[in-house]
Coordinates of C-alpha atoms and ligand atoms in Angstrom, one line a residue:
X1 CA -47.4 -53.2 -44.6
X2 CA -46.2 -52.2 -48.2
X3 CA -42.2 -51.9 -49.1
X4 CA -40.6 -48.8 -51.0
X5 CA -38.4 -48.2 -53.7
X6 CA -35.3 -48.0 -51.5
X7 CA -33.2 -46.9 -54.3
X8 CA -35.0 -43.9 -53.3
X9 CA -32.8 -44.0 -49.9
X10 CA -29.8 -44.2 -51.6
X11 CA -30.1 -40.6 -52.9
X12 CA -27.9 -37.8 -51.6
X13 CA -30.1 -35.2 -49.7
X14 CA -31.1 -32.6 -52.5
X15 CA -29.0 -29.8 -50.4
X16 CA -27.7 -27.5 -52.7
X17 CA -30.9 -25.0 -53.5
X18 CA -31.9 -25.3 -49.8
X19 CA -28.2 -24.8 -48.7
X20 CA -28.1 -21.4 -50.8
X21 CA -31.6 -20.2 -49.5
X22 CA -30.3 -21.1 -45.6
X23 CA -27.3 -19.1 -46.2
X24 CA -29.0 -16.4 -47.8
X25 CA -31.5 -16.1 -45.5
X26 CA -29.1 -16.0 -42.4
X27 CA -27.2 -13.2 -43.9
X28 CA -30.3 -11.4 -44.5
X29 CA -31.2 -11.9 -41.0
X30 CA -27.9 -9.8 -39.6
X31 CA -28.5 -7.2 -42.4
X32 CA -31.8 -6.7 -43.0
X33 CA -31.2 -3.8 -45.4
X34 CA -29.3 -5.6 -47.8
X35 CA -30.5 -5.3 -51.5
X36 CA -28.9 -9.2 -52.5
X37 CA -28.8 -10.0 -56.2
X38 CA -29.5 -13.5 -57.0
X39 CA -27.2 -14.6 -60.1
X40 CA -27.5 -18.8 -58.8
X41 CA -30.9 -19.2 -60.7
X42 CA -31.5 -21.4 -64.0
X43 CA -34.9 -20.0 -64.5
X44 CA -35.7 -17.4 -67.7
X45 CA -36.6 -14.2 -66.3
X46 CA -38.2 -12.7 -69.5
X47 CA -42.2 -12.8 -70.1
X48 CA -43.6 -15.2 -72.7
X49 CA -43.0 -14.1 -76.5
X50 CA -46.4 -12.2 -77.7
X51 CA -46.1 -14.6 -80.6
X52 CA -46.9 -17.8 -78.2
X53 CA -49.4 -15.9 -76.0
X54 CA -51.5 -15.0 -78.9
X55 CA -51.4 -18.3 -80.6
X56 CA -52.5 -19.8 -76.9
X57 CA -55.1 -17.4 -76.6
X58 CA -56.7 -18.2 -79.9
X59 CA -56.5 -21.8 -79.2
X60 CA -58.3 -21.0 -75.8
X61 CA -61.1 -19.3 -77.7
X62 CA -60.6 -22.8 -80.3
X63 CA -61.2 -24.8 -77.3
X64 CA -64.6 -22.9 -76.6
X65 CA -66.3 -24.0 -80.0
X66 CA -67.6 -27.4 -81.0
X67 CA -65.9 -27.5 -83.8
X68 CA -62.6 -26.6 -82.0
X69 CA -62.8 -28.6 -79.2
X70 CA -59.8 -31.0 -78.5
X71 CA -60.1 -33.3 -76.2
X72 CA -56.9 -36.2 -76.1
X73 CA -54.5 -35.6 -78.6
X74 CA -52.3 -37.9 -80.2
X75 CA -49.7 -38.7 -77.0
X76 CA -46.7 -38.4 -79.5
X77 CA -47.7 -34.6 -80.0
X78 CA -49.4 -33.1 -82.7
X79 CA -48.2 -33.8 -86.1
X80 CA -48.6 -30.2 -86.9
X81 CA -46.1 -29.4 -84.3
X82 CA -43.4 -32.3 -85.2
X83 CA -43.2 -31.3 -88.7
X84 CA -42.6 -27.8 -88.1
X85 CA -40.0 -28.8 -86.0
X86 CA -38.5 -31.7 -88.1
X87 CA -38.4 -29.1 -90.7
X88 CA -37.0 -26.1 -88.9
X89 CA -34.6 -27.6 -86.5
X90 CA -33.4 -30.8 -88.6
X91 CA -34.1 -30.8 -92.1
X92 CA -33.7 -27.4 -92.7
X93 CA -30.1 -27.8 -91.4
X94 CA -29.3 -31.1 -93.6
X95 CA -30.2 -33.6 -90.3
X96 CA -31.8 -36.6 -91.9
X97 CA -34.8 -36.6 -88.8
X98 CA -38.4 -36.9 -89.8
X99 CA -41.3 -35.8 -88.2
X100 CA -42.6 -39.4 -86.6
X101 CA -39.3 -39.5 -84.7
X102 CA -39.9 -36.1 -82.6
X103 CA -41.6 -36.9 -79.6
X104 CA -43.4 -33.7 -77.7
X105 CA -43.4 -34.0 -73.9
X106 CA -44.0 -31.4 -70.9
X107 CA -40.0 -31.1 -70.5
X108 CA -36.7 -32.4 -71.1
X109 CA -36.4 -33.1 -67.3
X110 CA -39.0 -35.7 -67.3
X111 CA -37.7 -37.2 -71.0
X112 CA -34.1 -37.8 -69.8
X113 CA -35.7 -39.7 -66.4
X114 CA -38.7 -41.4 -68.3
X115 CA -36.2 -42.6 -71.2
X116 CA -34.7 -45.3 -68.2
X117 CA -38.0 -47.0 -68.2
X118 CA -37.0 -48.8 -71.5
X119 CA -33.6 -49.5 -70.5
X120 CA -32.3 -52.2 -69.0
X121 CA -30.3 -51.9 -65.5
X122 CA -27.5 -53.8 -66.5
X123 CA -26.0 -50.8 -69.0
X124 CA -23.0 -49.3 -67.9
X125 CA -23.7 -45.6 -67.7
X126 CA -21.7 -42.4 -67.7
X127 CA -22.0 -39.1 -66.6
X128 CA -19.6 -36.2 -66.5
X129 CA -18.4 -34.4 -63.3
X130 CA -19.7 -32.0 -62.8
X131 CA -23.0 -32.7 -64.3
X132 CA -26.7 -31.5 -64.3
X133 CA -27.7 -33.7 -61.5
X134 CA -31.1 -35.2 -62.8
X135 CA -29.1 -37.6 -64.8
X136 CA -27.9 -39.4 -61.6
X137 CA -30.7 -39.3 -59.7
X138 CA -32.9 -40.7 -62.0
X139 CA -30.8 -43.4 -62.4
X140 CA -30.4 -44.1 -58.8
X141 CA -33.8 -44.1 -58.5
X142 CA -34.5 -46.9 -61.3
X143 CA -31.8 -48.7 -59.2
X144 CA -29.4 -48.5 -62.0
X145 CA -26.3 -47.4 -59.3
X146 CA -25.3 -48.8 -56.0
X147 CA -24.9 -46.7 -53.2
X148 CA -23.0 -43.5 -52.5
X149 CA -19.3 -43.7 -51.5
X150 CA -18.2 -41.5 -48.5
X151 CA -16.6 -39.5 -51.7
X152 CA -19.9 -38.7 -53.1
X153 CA -19.9 -40.8 -56.4
X154 CA -22.2 -43.8 -56.9
X155 CA -21.3 -47.4 -57.2
X156 CA -21.6 -48.8 -60.8
X157 CA -21.7 -45.1 -62.3
X158 CA -18.6 -43.8 -64.6
X159 CA -17.6 -40.4 -63.6
X160 CA -15.7 -38.1 -66.7
X161 CA -14.0 -35.3 -65.1
X162 CA -14.8 -32.4 -67.2
X163 CA -12.1 -29.6 -66.2
X164 CA -10.0 -26.7 -67.3
X165 CA -7.4 -28.7 -68.4
X166 CA -9.8 -30.8 -70.7
X167 CA -11.8 -27.5 -71.7
X168 CA -14.8 -29.0 -70.2
X169 CA -15.2 -31.9 -72.6
X170 CA -14.9 -35.1 -71.3
X171 CA -12.1 -37.2 -72.5
X172 CA -13.5 -41.0 -73.7
X173 CA -14.1 -43.6 -71.6
X174 CA -10.8 -46.3 -71.8
X175 CA -13.3 -49.1 -71.2
X176 CA -16.9 -49.9 -73.2
X177 CA -20.1 -47.8 -71.8
X178 CA -23.4 -48.5 -73.0
X179 CA -25.3 -45.3 -71.7
X180 CA -23.6 -41.7 -72.0
X181 CA -24.9 -38.5 -71.1
X182 CA -23.6 -35.2 -72.9
X183 CA -24.7 -31.9 -72.4
X184 CA -24.4 -29.4 -74.8
X185 CA -24.1 -26.5 -74.4
X186 CA -23.4 -27.2 -70.8
X187 CA -25.3 -27.1 -67.8
X188 CA -23.4 -26.1 -65.3
X189 CA -20.0 -25.1 -67.1
X190 CA -21.1 -23.2 -70.0
X191 CA -19.0 -25.5 -72.2
X192 CA -19.8 -26.0 -76.0
X193 CA -18.8 -29.0 -78.6
X194 CA -17.1 -28.5 -81.5
X195 CA -18.0 -30.9 -84.4
X196 CA -14.4 -33.0 -84.1
X197 CA -15.8 -33.3 -80.3
X198 CA -18.9 -34.9 -81.1
X199 CA -17.4 -37.0 -84.0
X200 CA -15.1 -39.0 -81.3
X201 CA -18.7 -39.1 -79.3
X202 CA -20.4 -40.8 -82.3
X203 CA -17.5 -43.0 -83.1
X204 CA -16.9 -44.4 -80.2
X205 CA -20.7 -45.5 -79.7
X206 CA -20.7 -46.8 -82.9
X207 CA -18.1 -48.7 -82.2
X208 CA -19.0 -50.1 -78.8
X209 CA -22.9 -50.1 -79.4
X210 CA -23.4 -47.7 -76.8
X211 CA -26.3 -45.0 -76.7
X212 CA -25.8 -41.2 -76.3
X213 CA -28.0 -39.3 -74.3
X214 CA -27.6 -35.8 -75.7
X215 CA -29.0 -33.0 -73.7
X216 CA -29.1 -30.0 -76.4
X217 CA -31.8 -28.0 -73.9
X218 CA -29.6 -24.9 -74.2
X219 CA -29.1 -25.2 -78.1
X220 CA -30.6 -21.8 -79.0
X221 CA -27.8 -19.9 -77.3
X222 CA -25.1 -21.1 -79.5
X223 CA -23.9 -17.9 -81.5
X224 CA -21.5 -19.9 -84.0
X225 CA -23.6 -21.1 -87.1
X226 CA -20.5 -23.4 -87.3
X227 CA -20.9 -25.2 -84.4
X228 CA -23.1 -28.3 -83.9
X229 CA -26.5 -27.6 -82.7
X230 CA -27.6 -31.2 -82.2
X231 CA -26.1 -34.6 -82.4
X232 CA -27.7 -35.2 -85.7
X233 CA -25.3 -33.0 -87.6
X234 CA -22.6 -36.0 -87.0
X235 CA -23.0 -38.7 -89.4
X236 CA -23.7 -41.8 -87.8
X237 CA -26.0 -40.2 -84.6
X238 CA -29.2 -41.9 -86.1
X239 CA -27.8 -45.2 -85.3
X240 CA -26.5 -44.3 -81.8
X241 CA -28.0 -41.2 -80.1
X242 CA -31.3 -39.4 -78.6
X243 CA -31.5 -35.7 -78.5
X244 CA -33.6 -34.2 -75.9
X245 CA -34.9 -30.2 -76.4
X246 CA -36.8 -27.7 -74.5
X247 CA -38.7 -24.7 -75.0
X248 CA -37.9 -23.7 -71.7
X249 CA -34.8 -21.4 -71.9
X250 CA -35.4 -20.9 -75.6
X251 CA -38.8 -19.3 -75.6
X252 CA -39.1 -18.7 -71.4
X253 CA -41.7 -22.0 -71.3
X254 CA -40.0 -23.0 -67.9
X255 CA -43.7 -22.2 -66.7
X256 CA -45.7 -23.1 -69.7
X257 CA -44.1 -26.6 -70.4
X258 CA -43.3 -28.1 -73.6
X259 CA -40.2 -29.9 -74.8
X260 CA -39.4 -32.8 -77.0
X261 CA -37.0 -35.8 -77.7
X262 CA -35.8 -37.1 -81.0
X263 CA -35.5 -41.0 -81.2
X264 CA -34.3 -42.1 -84.8
X265 CA -36.0 -45.2 -85.6
X266 CA -32.4 -46.8 -86.6
X267 CA -31.3 -47.3 -83.1
X268 CA -31.9 -50.7 -81.3
X269 CA -31.1 -52.5 -78.3
X270 CA -30.8 -56.2 -77.3
X271 CA -33.5 -57.9 -75.3
X272 CA -33.2 -60.7 -72.8
X273 CA -33.2 -63.0 -75.6
X274 CA -30.9 -61.5 -77.7
X275 CA -33.0 -60.0 -80.4
X276 CA -32.8 -56.5 -81.4
X277 CA -35.7 -54.5 -80.8
X278 CA -36.2 -51.0 -82.0
X279 CA -35.8 -48.0 -78.9
X280 CA -38.5 -46.1 -80.9
X281 CA -41.2 -48.8 -80.6
X282 CA -40.1 -49.5 -77.1
X283 CA -40.5 -45.3 -76.7
X284 CA -43.9 -45.1 -77.9
X285 CA -45.3 -47.8 -76.1
X286 CA -44.1 -46.1 -73.0
X287 CA -45.7 -42.9 -73.8
X288 CA -49.0 -44.0 -75.1
X289 CA -49.3 -46.1 -71.8
X290 CA -47.8 -43.5 -69.4
X291 CA -48.6 -40.4 -70.9
X292 CA -51.5 -38.6 -72.1
X293 CA -49.2 -35.7 -74.4
X294 CA -49.4 -31.9 -74.0
X295 CA -52.3 -29.9 -73.8
X296 CA -53.4 -28.6 -77.5
X297 CA -53.0 -24.9 -76.3
X298 CA -49.4 -25.1 -75.1
X299 CA -48.5 -27.3 -78.8
X300 CA -50.5 -23.9 -80.2
X301 CA -48.0 -21.6 -78.2
X302 CA -44.9 -24.1 -79.2
X303 CA -45.5 -23.8 -82.6
X304 CA -46.1 -20.1 -82.6
X305 CA -42.2 -20.3 -81.6
X306 CA -41.4 -21.3 -85.4
X307 CA -43.4 -18.5 -86.7
X308 CA -41.9 -15.3 -88.1
X309 CA -42.8 -13.1 -85.1
X310 CA -42.0 -15.8 -82.7
X311 CA -38.3 -16.5 -84.5
X312 CA -37.8 -12.7 -84.2
X313 CA -39.1 -12.5 -80.4
X314 CA -36.9 -15.3 -79.2
X315 CA -33.8 -14.2 -81.1
X316 CA -34.1 -10.9 -79.0
X317 CA -34.9 -13.0 -75.6
X318 CA -31.5 -15.1 -76.4
X319 CA -29.7 -12.0 -77.3
X320 CA -30.7 -10.4 -73.9
X321 CA -29.6 -12.9 -71.9
X322 CA -26.2 -13.6 -74.2
X323 CA -25.3 -9.9 -73.7
X324 CA -25.6 -10.4 -69.9
X325 CA -23.4 -13.2 -70.3
X326 CA -20.9 -11.4 -72.4
X327 CA -21.1 -8.5 -69.2
X328 CA -20.7 -11.1 -66.5
X329 CA -17.5 -12.5 -68.5
X330 CA -15.8 -9.4 -69.6
X331 CA -16.4 -7.5 -66.1
X332 CA -14.5 -10.0 -64.5
X333 CA -12.2 -11.0 -67.2
X334 CA -11.0 -7.5 -66.6
X335 CA -10.1 -8.0 -62.9
X336 CA -8.3 -11.2 -63.6
X337 CA -10.6 -14.1 -62.7
X338 CA -10.2 -17.7 -65.1
X339 CA -14.0 -17.7 -66.2
X340 CA -15.1 -20.0 -68.8
X341 CA -18.6 -20.8 -70.7
X342 CA -20.8 -17.7 -71.3
X343 CA -20.2 -17.5 -75.1
X344 CA -22.6 -20.4 -76.5
X345 CA -24.6 -20.5 -73.1
X346 CA -26.4 -18.6 -70.5
X347 CA -23.9 -20.0 -67.6
X348 CA -20.8 -18.5 -66.8
X349 CA -18.4 -20.9 -64.8
X350 CA -16.1 -18.9 -62.6
X351 CA -13.1 -20.2 -60.6
X352 CA -12.5 -18.9 -57.0
X353 CA -9.6 -16.3 -57.5
X354 CA -8.2 -17.1 -54.1
X355 CA -8.0 -20.8 -54.6
X356 CA -10.7 -21.8 -52.1
X357 CA -13.8 -24.2 -52.1
X358 CA -16.8 -23.2 -53.9
X359 CA -18.7 -22.3 -50.8
X360 CA -15.8 -20.0 -49.3
X361 CA -16.2 -18.2 -52.6
X362 CA -20.5 -18.2 -52.7
X363 CA -20.0 -17.0 -48.8
X364 CA -17.3 -14.4 -49.8
X365 CA -19.6 -12.7 -52.5
X366 CA -22.7 -13.0 -50.8
X367 CA -21.0 -10.8 -47.7
X368 CA -18.9 -8.2 -49.8
X369 CA -21.0 -7.9 -53.2
X370 CA -24.2 -9.4 -51.5
X371 CA -24.6 -11.8 -54.8
X372 CA -25.5 -14.9 -54.6
X373 CA -24.1 -17.7 -57.3
X374 CA -24.4 -21.3 -57.4
X375 CA -21.6 -23.4 -55.8
X376 CA -19.8 -25.6 -58.5
X377 CA -19.2 -28.5 -56.0
X378 CA -22.9 -28.9 -56.3
X379 CA -23.0 -30.4 -59.5
X380 CA -20.0 -32.7 -58.7
X381 CA -16.6 -33.2 -56.9
X382 CA -14.9 -31.9 -60.0
X383 CA -17.0 -28.4 -59.7
X384 CA -15.3 -27.8 -56.6
X385 CA -13.6 -24.4 -56.4
X386 CA -16.4 -23.3 -59.1
X387 CA -19.2 -21.0 -58.9
X388 CA -21.7 -20.8 -61.8
X389 CA -23.3 -17.3 -62.6
X390 CA -26.4 -17.5 -64.5
X391 CA -27.6 -14.7 -67.2
X392 CA -30.9 -15.2 -66.5
X393 CA -31.7 -11.7 -64.8
X394 CA -32.6 -8.1 -65.8
X395 CA -29.8 -5.9 -66.8
X396 CA -29.6 -3.3 -64.1
X397 CA -29.1 -6.2 -61.4
X398 CA -26.5 -7.9 -63.8
X399 CA -24.6 -4.5 -64.1
X400 CA -24.8 -3.7 -60.4
X401 CA -23.8 -7.3 -59.2
X402 CA -20.5 -6.8 -61.8
X403 CA -19.8 -3.4 -60.3
X404 CA -20.0 -4.8 -56.9
X405 CA -17.6 -7.5 -57.6
X406 CA -15.2 -5.8 -59.8
X407 CA -14.6 -3.2 -57.6
X408 CA -13.7 -5.5 -54.5
X409 CA -10.7 -6.5 -56.8
Ligands
PLP501 N1 -31.7 -30.1 -69.2 C1 -30.9 -29.2 -68.8 C2 -29.2 -29.4 -68.9 C3 -31.4 -28.4 -67.7 O1 -30.2 -27.7 -67.4 C4 -32.5 -28.1 -67.7 C5 -32.8 -27.0 -66.8 O2 -32.6 -26.3 -65.8 C6 -33.7 -29.2 -68.4 C7 -32.8 -30.3 -69.1 C8 -35.0 -29.0 -67.8 O3 -35.4 -28.4 -68.9 P1 -37.1 -28.8 -68.7 O4 -37.8 -27.3 -68.3 O5 -37.4 -29.0 -70.2 O6 -38.0 -29.9 -68.3

């Protein structure tokens, strides 16, 4: 008999979205004519930009010719895409990142999980509470945690609460932590960090020799040019941070799949003999062995995001979702709700106005307004009492949902 990776058995059942679907199904069974509006989803709703589609169609035609055919590509991604990204997203903003520090991938979810392949289980790890659940579950699977406690916390992880009291920005840990996950703009709370917040984290990491895993999947939603768009806007981050970026939400690539990680060559870790090793070398080795790159066609589609037409189209996409977020924010504010996020992120984090649990709030909105949100407690204990509403929907659905909710109050 083979033995399995028993770490998987430590995982808490992934009950959040099945539980939401079950409650919605049960409700619809009793009220079959109900028009349910789902503001719980974290997936985009608008189609792919025309610039990306034309580039991908042209790439398919190229692939049908002997001269234009592409087989296995470079595991790190084509240099023309990496150079475009390095220039547009980093160098043009004054960040010192070179194209060979960019690794193209099929998603940030995979990148932030796969990164654990090259990190030892001896590192101490901190995540925020609430949090994007992948950071926790991938560490559990890799055997970097103990069992889950009756309160729902994994042994061996440090949880940094993010609440209204700290403006949803985690305070620096009192003790030394080796690996810290940060996500800005934040999923689920919609919070954004200022430059001085990130400077505190970079200084902490430099002082303790820590590594920051910085998830910037929602970077494109930042509305204020003075806010940091990248951890590499901060001096010293080259020595202590890896950044994850994705085209999923930026350009409607959730089903097309393309993302990238930025791994500066300055970051080092210590091996079992106490010698310094470059993280870049390990990740390159990992990708060359376990990954065969993103398809040529998709990389051409991603490159087109940076064309003049592509930039115009993605600005329209982001503006559309951010207008939805503003409508949600303003309408709920009018009826006196406590609301957070939604200004530099497609998520609005809503406090239960009558002080019950997240699930009570969920049921209340489902039954009274036929609107579905995502219970904040599903992202961690400190999310209890909140609901996440997403701006990824049609304008008419967002407006109708807000009319229904506000007329209840
Ligand atoms: N990081 C965060 C914070 C997310 O919310 C998501 C998707 O919802 C991802 C990463 C995953 O992105 P990708 O589609 O590139 O895998």
